[in-house]
Coordinates of C-alpha atoms and ligand atoms in Angstrom, one line a residue:
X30 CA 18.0 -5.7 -11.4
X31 CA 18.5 -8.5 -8.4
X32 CA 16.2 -7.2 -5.7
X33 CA 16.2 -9.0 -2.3
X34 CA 13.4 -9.2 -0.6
X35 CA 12.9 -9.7 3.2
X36 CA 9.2 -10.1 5.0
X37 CA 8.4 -10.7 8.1
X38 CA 5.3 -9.2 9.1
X39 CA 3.5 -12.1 10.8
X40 CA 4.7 -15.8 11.7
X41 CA 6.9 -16.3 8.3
X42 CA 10.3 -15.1 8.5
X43 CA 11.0 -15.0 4.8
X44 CA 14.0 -13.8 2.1
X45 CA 13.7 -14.0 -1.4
X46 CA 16.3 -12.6 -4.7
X47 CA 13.8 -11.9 -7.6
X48 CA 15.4 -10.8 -10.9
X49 CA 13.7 -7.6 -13.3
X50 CA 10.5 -8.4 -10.8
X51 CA 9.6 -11.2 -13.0
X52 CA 12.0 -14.1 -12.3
X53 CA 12.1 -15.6 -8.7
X54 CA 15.8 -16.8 -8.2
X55 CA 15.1 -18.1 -4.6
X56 CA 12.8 -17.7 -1.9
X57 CA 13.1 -19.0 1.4
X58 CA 10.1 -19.3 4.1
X59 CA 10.8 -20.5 7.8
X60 CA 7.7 -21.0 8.8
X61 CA 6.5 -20.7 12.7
X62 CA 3.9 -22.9 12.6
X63 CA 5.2 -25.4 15.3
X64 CA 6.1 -22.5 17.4
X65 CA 2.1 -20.9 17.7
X66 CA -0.4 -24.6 16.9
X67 CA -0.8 -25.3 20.4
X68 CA -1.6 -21.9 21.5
X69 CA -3.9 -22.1 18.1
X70 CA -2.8 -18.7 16.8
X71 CA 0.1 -16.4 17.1
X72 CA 1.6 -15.4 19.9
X73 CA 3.4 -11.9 19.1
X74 CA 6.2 -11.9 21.7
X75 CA 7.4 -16.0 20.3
X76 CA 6.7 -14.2 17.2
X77 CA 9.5 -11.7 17.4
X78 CA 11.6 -13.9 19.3
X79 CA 11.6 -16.5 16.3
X80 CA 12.0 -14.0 13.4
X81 CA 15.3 -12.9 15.5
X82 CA 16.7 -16.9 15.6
X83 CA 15.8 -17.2 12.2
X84 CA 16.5 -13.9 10.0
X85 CA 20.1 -14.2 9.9
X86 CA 19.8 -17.5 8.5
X87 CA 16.7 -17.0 6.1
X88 CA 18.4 -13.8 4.2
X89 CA 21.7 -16.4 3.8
X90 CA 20.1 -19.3 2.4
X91 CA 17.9 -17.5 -0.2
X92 CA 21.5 -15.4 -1.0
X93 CA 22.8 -19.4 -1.8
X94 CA 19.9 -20.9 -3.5
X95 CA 20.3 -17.9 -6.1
X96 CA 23.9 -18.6 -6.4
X97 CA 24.5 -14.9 -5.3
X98 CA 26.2 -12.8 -2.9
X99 CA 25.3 -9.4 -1.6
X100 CA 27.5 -7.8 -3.6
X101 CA 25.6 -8.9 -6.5
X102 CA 22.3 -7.9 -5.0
X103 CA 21.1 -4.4 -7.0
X104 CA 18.4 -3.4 -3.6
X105 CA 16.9 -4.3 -1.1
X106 CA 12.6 -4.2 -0.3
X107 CA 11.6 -5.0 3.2
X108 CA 7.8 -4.9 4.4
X109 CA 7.4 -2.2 6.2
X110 CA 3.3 -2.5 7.6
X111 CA 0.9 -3.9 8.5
X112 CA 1.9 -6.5 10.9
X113 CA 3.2 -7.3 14.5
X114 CA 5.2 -4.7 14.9
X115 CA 7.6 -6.6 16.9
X116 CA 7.9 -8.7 14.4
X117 CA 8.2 -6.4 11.2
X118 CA 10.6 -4.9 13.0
X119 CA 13.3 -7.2 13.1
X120 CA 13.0 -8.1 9.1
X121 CA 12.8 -3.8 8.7
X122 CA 16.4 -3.4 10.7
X123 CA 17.7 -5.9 9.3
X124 CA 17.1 -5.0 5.6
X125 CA 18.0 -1.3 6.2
X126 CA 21.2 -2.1 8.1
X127 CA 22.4 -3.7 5.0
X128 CA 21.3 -1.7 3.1
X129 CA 22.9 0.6 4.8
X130 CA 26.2 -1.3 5.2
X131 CA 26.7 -2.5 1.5
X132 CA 25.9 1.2 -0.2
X133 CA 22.7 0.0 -1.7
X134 CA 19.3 1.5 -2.4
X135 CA 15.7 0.2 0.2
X136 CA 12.1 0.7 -0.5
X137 CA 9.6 -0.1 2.0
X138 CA 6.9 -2.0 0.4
X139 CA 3.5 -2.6 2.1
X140 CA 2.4 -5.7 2.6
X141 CA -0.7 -6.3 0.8
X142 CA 0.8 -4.5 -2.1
X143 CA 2.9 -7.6 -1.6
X144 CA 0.1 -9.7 -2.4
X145 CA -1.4 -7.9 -5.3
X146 CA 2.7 -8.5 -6.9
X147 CA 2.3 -12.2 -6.0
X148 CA -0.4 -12.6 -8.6
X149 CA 1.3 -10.0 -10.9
X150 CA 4.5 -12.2 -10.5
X151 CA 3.7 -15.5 -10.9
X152 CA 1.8 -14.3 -14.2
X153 CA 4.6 -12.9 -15.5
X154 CA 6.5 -16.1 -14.7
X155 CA 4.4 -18.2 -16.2
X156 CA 4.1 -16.3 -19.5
X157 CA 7.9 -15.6 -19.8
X158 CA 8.1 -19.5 -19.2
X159 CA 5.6 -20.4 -22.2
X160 CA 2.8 -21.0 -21.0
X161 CA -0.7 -19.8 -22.7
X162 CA -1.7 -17.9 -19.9
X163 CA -3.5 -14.6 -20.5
X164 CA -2.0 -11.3 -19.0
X165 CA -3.6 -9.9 -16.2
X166 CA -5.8 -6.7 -17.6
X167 CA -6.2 -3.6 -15.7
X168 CA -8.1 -1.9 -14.1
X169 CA -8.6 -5.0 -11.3
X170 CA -10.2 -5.9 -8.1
X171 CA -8.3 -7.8 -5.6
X172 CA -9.4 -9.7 -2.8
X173 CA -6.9 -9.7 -0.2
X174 CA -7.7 -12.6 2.3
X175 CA -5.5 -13.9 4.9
X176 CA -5.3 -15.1 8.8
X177 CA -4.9 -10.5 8.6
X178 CA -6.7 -9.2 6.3
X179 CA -9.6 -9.3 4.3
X180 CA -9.5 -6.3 2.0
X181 CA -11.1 -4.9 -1.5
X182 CA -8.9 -2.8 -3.9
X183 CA -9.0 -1.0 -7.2
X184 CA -5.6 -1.2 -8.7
X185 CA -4.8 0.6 -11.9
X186 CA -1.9 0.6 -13.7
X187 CA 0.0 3.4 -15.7
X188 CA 3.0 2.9 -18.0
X189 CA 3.5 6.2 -20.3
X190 CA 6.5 4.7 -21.7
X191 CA 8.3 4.1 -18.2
X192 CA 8.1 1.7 -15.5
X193 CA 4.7 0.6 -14.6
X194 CA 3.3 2.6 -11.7
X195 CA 0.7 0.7 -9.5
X196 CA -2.2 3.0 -8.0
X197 CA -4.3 1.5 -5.4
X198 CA -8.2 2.3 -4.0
X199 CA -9.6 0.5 -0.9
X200 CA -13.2 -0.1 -1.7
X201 CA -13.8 -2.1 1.6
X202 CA -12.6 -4.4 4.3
X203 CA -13.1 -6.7 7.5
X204 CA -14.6 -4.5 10.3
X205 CA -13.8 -6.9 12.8
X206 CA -12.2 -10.5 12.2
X207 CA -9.8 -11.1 8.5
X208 CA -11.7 -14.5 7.1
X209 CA -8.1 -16.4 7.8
X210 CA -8.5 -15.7 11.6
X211 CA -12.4 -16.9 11.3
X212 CA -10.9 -20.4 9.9
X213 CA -8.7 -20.1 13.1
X214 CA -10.8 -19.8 15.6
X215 CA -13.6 -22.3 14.4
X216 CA -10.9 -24.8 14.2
X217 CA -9.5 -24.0 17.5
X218 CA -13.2 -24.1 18.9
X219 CA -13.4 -27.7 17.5
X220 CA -10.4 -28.7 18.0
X221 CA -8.9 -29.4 14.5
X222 CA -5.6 -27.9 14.8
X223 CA -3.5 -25.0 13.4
X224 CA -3.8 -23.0 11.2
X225 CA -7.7 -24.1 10.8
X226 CA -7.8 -22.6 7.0
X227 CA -5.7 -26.1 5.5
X228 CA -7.2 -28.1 8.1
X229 CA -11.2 -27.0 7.7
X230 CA -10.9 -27.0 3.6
X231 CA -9.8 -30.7 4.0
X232 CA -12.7 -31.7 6.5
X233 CA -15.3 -29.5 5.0
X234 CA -15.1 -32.2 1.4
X235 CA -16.5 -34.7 3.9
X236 CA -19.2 -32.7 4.8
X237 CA -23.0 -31.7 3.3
X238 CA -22.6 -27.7 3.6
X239 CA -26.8 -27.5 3.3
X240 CA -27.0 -29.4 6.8
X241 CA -26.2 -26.2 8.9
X242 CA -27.3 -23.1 7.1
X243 CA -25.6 -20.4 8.2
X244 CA -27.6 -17.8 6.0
X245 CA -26.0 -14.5 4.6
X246 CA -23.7 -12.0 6.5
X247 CA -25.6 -8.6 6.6
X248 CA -24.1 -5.6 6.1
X249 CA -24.9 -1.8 6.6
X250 CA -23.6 0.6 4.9
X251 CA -20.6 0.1 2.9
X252 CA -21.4 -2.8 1.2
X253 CA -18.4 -4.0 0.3
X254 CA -17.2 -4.6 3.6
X255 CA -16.6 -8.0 5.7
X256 CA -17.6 -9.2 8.7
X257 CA -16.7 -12.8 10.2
X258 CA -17.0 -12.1 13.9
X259 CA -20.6 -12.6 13.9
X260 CA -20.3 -16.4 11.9
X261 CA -17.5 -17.5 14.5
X262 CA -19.9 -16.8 17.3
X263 CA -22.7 -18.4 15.4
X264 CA -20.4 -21.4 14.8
X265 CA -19.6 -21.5 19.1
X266 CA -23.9 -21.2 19.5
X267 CA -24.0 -23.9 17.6
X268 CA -21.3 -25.9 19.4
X269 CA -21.9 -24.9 23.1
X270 CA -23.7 -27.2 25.5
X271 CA -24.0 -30.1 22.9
X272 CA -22.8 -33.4 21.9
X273 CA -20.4 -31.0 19.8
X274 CA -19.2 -29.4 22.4
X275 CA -18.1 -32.8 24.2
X276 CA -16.6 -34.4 21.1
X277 CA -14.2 -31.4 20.5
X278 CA -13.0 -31.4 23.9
X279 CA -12.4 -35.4 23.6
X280 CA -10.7 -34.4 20.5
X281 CA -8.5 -32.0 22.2
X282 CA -7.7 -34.6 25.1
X283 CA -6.5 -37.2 22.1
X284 CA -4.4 -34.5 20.2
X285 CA -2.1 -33.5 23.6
X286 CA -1.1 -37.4 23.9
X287 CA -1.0 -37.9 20.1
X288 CA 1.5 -35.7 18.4
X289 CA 1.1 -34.8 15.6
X290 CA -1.4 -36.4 13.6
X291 CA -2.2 -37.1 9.8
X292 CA -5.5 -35.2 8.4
X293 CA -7.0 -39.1 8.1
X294 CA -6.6 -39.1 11.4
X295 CA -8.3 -35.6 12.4
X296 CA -11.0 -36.7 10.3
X297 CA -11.3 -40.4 11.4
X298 CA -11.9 -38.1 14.9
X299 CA -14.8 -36.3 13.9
X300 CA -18.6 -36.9 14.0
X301 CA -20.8 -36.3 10.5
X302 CA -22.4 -33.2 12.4
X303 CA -18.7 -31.4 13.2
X304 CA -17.8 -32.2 9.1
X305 CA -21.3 -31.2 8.3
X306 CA -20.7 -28.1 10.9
X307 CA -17.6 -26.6 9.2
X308 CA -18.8 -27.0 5.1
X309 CA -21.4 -25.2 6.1
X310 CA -19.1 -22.6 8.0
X311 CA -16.7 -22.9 5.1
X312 CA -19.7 -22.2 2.2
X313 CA -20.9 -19.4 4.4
X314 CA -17.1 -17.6 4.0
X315 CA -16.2 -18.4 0.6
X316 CA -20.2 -17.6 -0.7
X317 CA -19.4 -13.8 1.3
X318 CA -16.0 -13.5 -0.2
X319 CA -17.2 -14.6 -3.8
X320 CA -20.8 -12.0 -3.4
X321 CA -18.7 -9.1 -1.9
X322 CA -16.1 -9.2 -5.0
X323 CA -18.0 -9.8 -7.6
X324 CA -19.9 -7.1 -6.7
X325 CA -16.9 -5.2 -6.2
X326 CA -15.7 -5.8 -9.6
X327 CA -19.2 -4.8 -10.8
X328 CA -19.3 -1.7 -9.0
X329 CA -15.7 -0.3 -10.4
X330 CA -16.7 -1.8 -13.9
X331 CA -13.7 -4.3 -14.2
X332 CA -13.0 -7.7 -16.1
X333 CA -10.3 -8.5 -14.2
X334 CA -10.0 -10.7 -10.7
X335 CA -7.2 -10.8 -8.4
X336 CA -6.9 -13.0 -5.0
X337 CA -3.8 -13.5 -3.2
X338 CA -3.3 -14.4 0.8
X339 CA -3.5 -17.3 2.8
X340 CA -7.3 -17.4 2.2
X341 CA -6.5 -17.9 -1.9
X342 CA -5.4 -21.5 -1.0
X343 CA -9.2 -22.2 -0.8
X344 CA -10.3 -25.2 -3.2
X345 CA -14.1 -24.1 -2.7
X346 CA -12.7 -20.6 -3.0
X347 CA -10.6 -21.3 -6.7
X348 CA -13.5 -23.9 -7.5
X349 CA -16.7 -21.1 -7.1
X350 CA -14.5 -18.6 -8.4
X351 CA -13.9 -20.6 -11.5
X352 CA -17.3 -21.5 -11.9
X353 CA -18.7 -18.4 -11.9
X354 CA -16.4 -16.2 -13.6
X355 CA -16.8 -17.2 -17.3
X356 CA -20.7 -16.2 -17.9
X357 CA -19.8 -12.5 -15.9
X358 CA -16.9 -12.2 -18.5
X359 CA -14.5 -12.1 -15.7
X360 CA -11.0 -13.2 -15.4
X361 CA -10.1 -14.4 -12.1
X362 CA -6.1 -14.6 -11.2
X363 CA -4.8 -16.7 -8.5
X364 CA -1.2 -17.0 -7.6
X365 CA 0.2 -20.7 -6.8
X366 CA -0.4 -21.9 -3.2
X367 CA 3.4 -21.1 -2.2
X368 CA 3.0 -17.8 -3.3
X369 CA -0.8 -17.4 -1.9
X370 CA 0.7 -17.3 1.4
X371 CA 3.4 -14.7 3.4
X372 CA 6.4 -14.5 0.8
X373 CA 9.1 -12.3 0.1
X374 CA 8.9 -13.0 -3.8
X375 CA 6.0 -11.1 -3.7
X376 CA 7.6 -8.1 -1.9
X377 CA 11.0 -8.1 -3.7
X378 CA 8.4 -7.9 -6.5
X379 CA 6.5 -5.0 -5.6
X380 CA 9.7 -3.5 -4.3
X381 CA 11.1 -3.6 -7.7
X382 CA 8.5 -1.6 -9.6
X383 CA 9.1 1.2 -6.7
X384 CA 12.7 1.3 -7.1
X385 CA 12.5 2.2 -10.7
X386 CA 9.9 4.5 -10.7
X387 CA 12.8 5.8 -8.3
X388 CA 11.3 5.0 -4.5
X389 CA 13.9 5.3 -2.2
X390 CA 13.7 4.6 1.7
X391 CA 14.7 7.4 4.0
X392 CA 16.7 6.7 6.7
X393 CA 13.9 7.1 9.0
X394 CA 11.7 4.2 7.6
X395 CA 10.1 2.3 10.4
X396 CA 7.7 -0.2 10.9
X397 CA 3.9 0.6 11.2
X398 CA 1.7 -2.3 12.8
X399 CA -1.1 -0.1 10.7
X400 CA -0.6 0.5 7.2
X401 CA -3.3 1.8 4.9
X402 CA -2.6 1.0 1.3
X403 CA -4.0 3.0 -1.3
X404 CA -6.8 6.4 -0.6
X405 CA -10.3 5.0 0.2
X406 CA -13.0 5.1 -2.0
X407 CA -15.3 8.8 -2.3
Ligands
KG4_11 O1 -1.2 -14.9 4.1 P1 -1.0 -15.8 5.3 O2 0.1 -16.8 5.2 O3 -0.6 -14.9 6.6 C1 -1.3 -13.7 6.9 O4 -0.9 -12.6 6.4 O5 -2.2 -13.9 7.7 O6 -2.4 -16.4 5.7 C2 -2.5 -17.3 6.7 C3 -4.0 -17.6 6.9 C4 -4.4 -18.4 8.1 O7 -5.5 -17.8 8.8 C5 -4.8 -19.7 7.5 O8 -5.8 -20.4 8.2 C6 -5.4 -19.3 6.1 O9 -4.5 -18.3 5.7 N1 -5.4 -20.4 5.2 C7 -6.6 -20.9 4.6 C8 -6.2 -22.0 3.8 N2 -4.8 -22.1 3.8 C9 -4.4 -21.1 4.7 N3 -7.8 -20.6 4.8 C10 -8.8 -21.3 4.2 N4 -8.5 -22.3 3.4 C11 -7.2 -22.7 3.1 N5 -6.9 -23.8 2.3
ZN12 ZN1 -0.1 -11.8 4.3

């Protein structure tokens, strides 16, 4: 079954054909990066505007690059929340209008069930390619961590015979920043450019992440949830009315009149105390991400590790997560750093296991900017 998939939930206008949900044909992401750095985040309304330019053109070249047309195309999945809702939107009408123009079936697939499939995909690729890589076991935790979310799930699977059927439980979440949009901020506080996740893991190798000690983030109550508000405005006390503060702002002056500039450069721009300022804001993320999910995974009593979203592209993250794993008896999956990010591999992906379990879009699907996945834990 040739599913195209079409995403467009945040600043990635995206279209990928993915064949039986385990062979990626194509998939195509027009990124808006250049469109939001120098506001150093996204800008919703540029957003929507860009997803527009660029859909049309996205859906055609993935269509080429798998040597298809949309006759061939068995369905269609198109993310259908969380997001910008502007900018869901325009992948959403898009999808259903041809859907609804070529006679074919459309499942809306939420997008961080997107991001669980990007793992489940890329190991499926990888086996069906040769390599010795272990399949993913279930039950499994996932860590969902991007510039929007920063989420914990249980996902079982079921498979009496039929298509697998995916069930997912939300055992916690950000209560106020996603860890993504914590990179963001920092790096737009210091000036380092956007997005501040790439830019801050590069940086933070040059820097001694015992200098600042940012301690641990406290919780009540649930303690699998995440907070990062509190460790950006750490980070800005930290910054604020010091020699910090001036260098960032001389570092902003330099980037308007550079251009764009090389991460040597960036770095060659920055004092020992900023590198030594964001390890130790980069160890105090990745330590709270590691803690909450391996507790996680010790609380639902599972061997198994997913991460996916932007977040994932972590080397501290992969690194720690690597390192520890083995003496808990944990496996820990990580999709590759194309499919780590927004994708619509990953949604064509999930789309297809809908489809056959026999999901089919009403003609009323819309978008949601707010889009619970899964019941939440008792
Ligand atoms: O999944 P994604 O492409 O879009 C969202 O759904 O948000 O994730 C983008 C986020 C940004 O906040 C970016 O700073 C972060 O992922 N990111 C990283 C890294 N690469 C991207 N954060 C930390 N370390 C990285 N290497
Ligand atoms: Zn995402």
């Amino acid at each position: 079954m040739l599913v195209l998939g079409i995403e467009s939930s945040c600043d990635e206008t995206a279209a990928a054909v993915v064949a039986n949900g385990e062979h990626i044909l194509s998939s195509v992401v027009a990124s808006q990066v250049l469109t939001h750095e120098k506001y150093g985040g996204v800008v919703p309304e540029l957003a929507s505007r860009e997803h527009l330019r660029k859909i049309r053109p996205v859906v055609d070249e993935a269509l080429a690059r798998a040597s298809v047309d949309l006759t061939a195309i068995d369905a269609l999945a198109v993310t259908e929340g969380p997001g910008l809702i502007g900018s869901l939107l325009v992948g959403l009408v898009y999808g259903k209008a041809l859907a609804f123009s070529l006679g074919k079936p459309l499942v809306g697939v939420n997008h961080l069930e997107g991001h669980v499939h990007a793992v489940l995909l890329e190991n499926k690729m990888a086996r069906l390619a040769g390599s010795p890589v272990e399949a993913v076991g279930f039950p499994a935790v996932t860590l969902v961590v991007s510039g929007g979310h920063t989420s914990l799930f249980l996902v079982k699977t079921r498979s009496e015979n039929g298509p697998a059927l995916f069930s997912y439980q939300r055992l916690g979440q950000t209560r106020d920043d996603a860890a993504g949009e914590a990179f963001d901020k920092v790096a737009k506080l210091l000036a380092l450019g956007y997005p501040g996740g790439p830019v801050i893991d590069r940086l933070a190798r040059f820097g001694n992440p015992e200098t600042v000690n940012f301690g641990r983030i406290k919780m009540k109550g649930n303690l699998l949830d995440f907070s990062f508000s509190g460790l950006k405005t750490a980070v800005l006390y930290r910054v604020r009315s010091t020699p910090l503060a001036t260098e960032a702002e001389e570092r902003r002056a330099w980037r308007t009149t550079a251009g764009r500039v090389t991460p040597q450069e960036i770095r060659e721009h920055c004092s020992p105390a900023t590198l030594d300022l964001v390890a130790g804001f980069q160890n105090a993320v990745i330590t709270d991400l590691i803690e909450r999910t391996l507790a996680a995974a010790e609380t639902a009593r599972v061997k198994t590790i997913l991460v996916s979203g932007g977040v994932a592209c972590n080397s501290l993250l992969r690194e720690r997560f690597a390192d520890v794993a083995p003496a808990r008896g944990l496996r820990v999956f990580f999709p590759s750093l194309h499919l780590s990010t927004d994708n619509a591999a990953m949604i064509a992906a999930a789309g297809y296991y809908k489809l056959l379990a026999g999901a089919r879009a009403e003609t009323s699907l819309t978008a949601h900017a707010s889009f619970p996945l899964g019941g939440e834990r008792q």
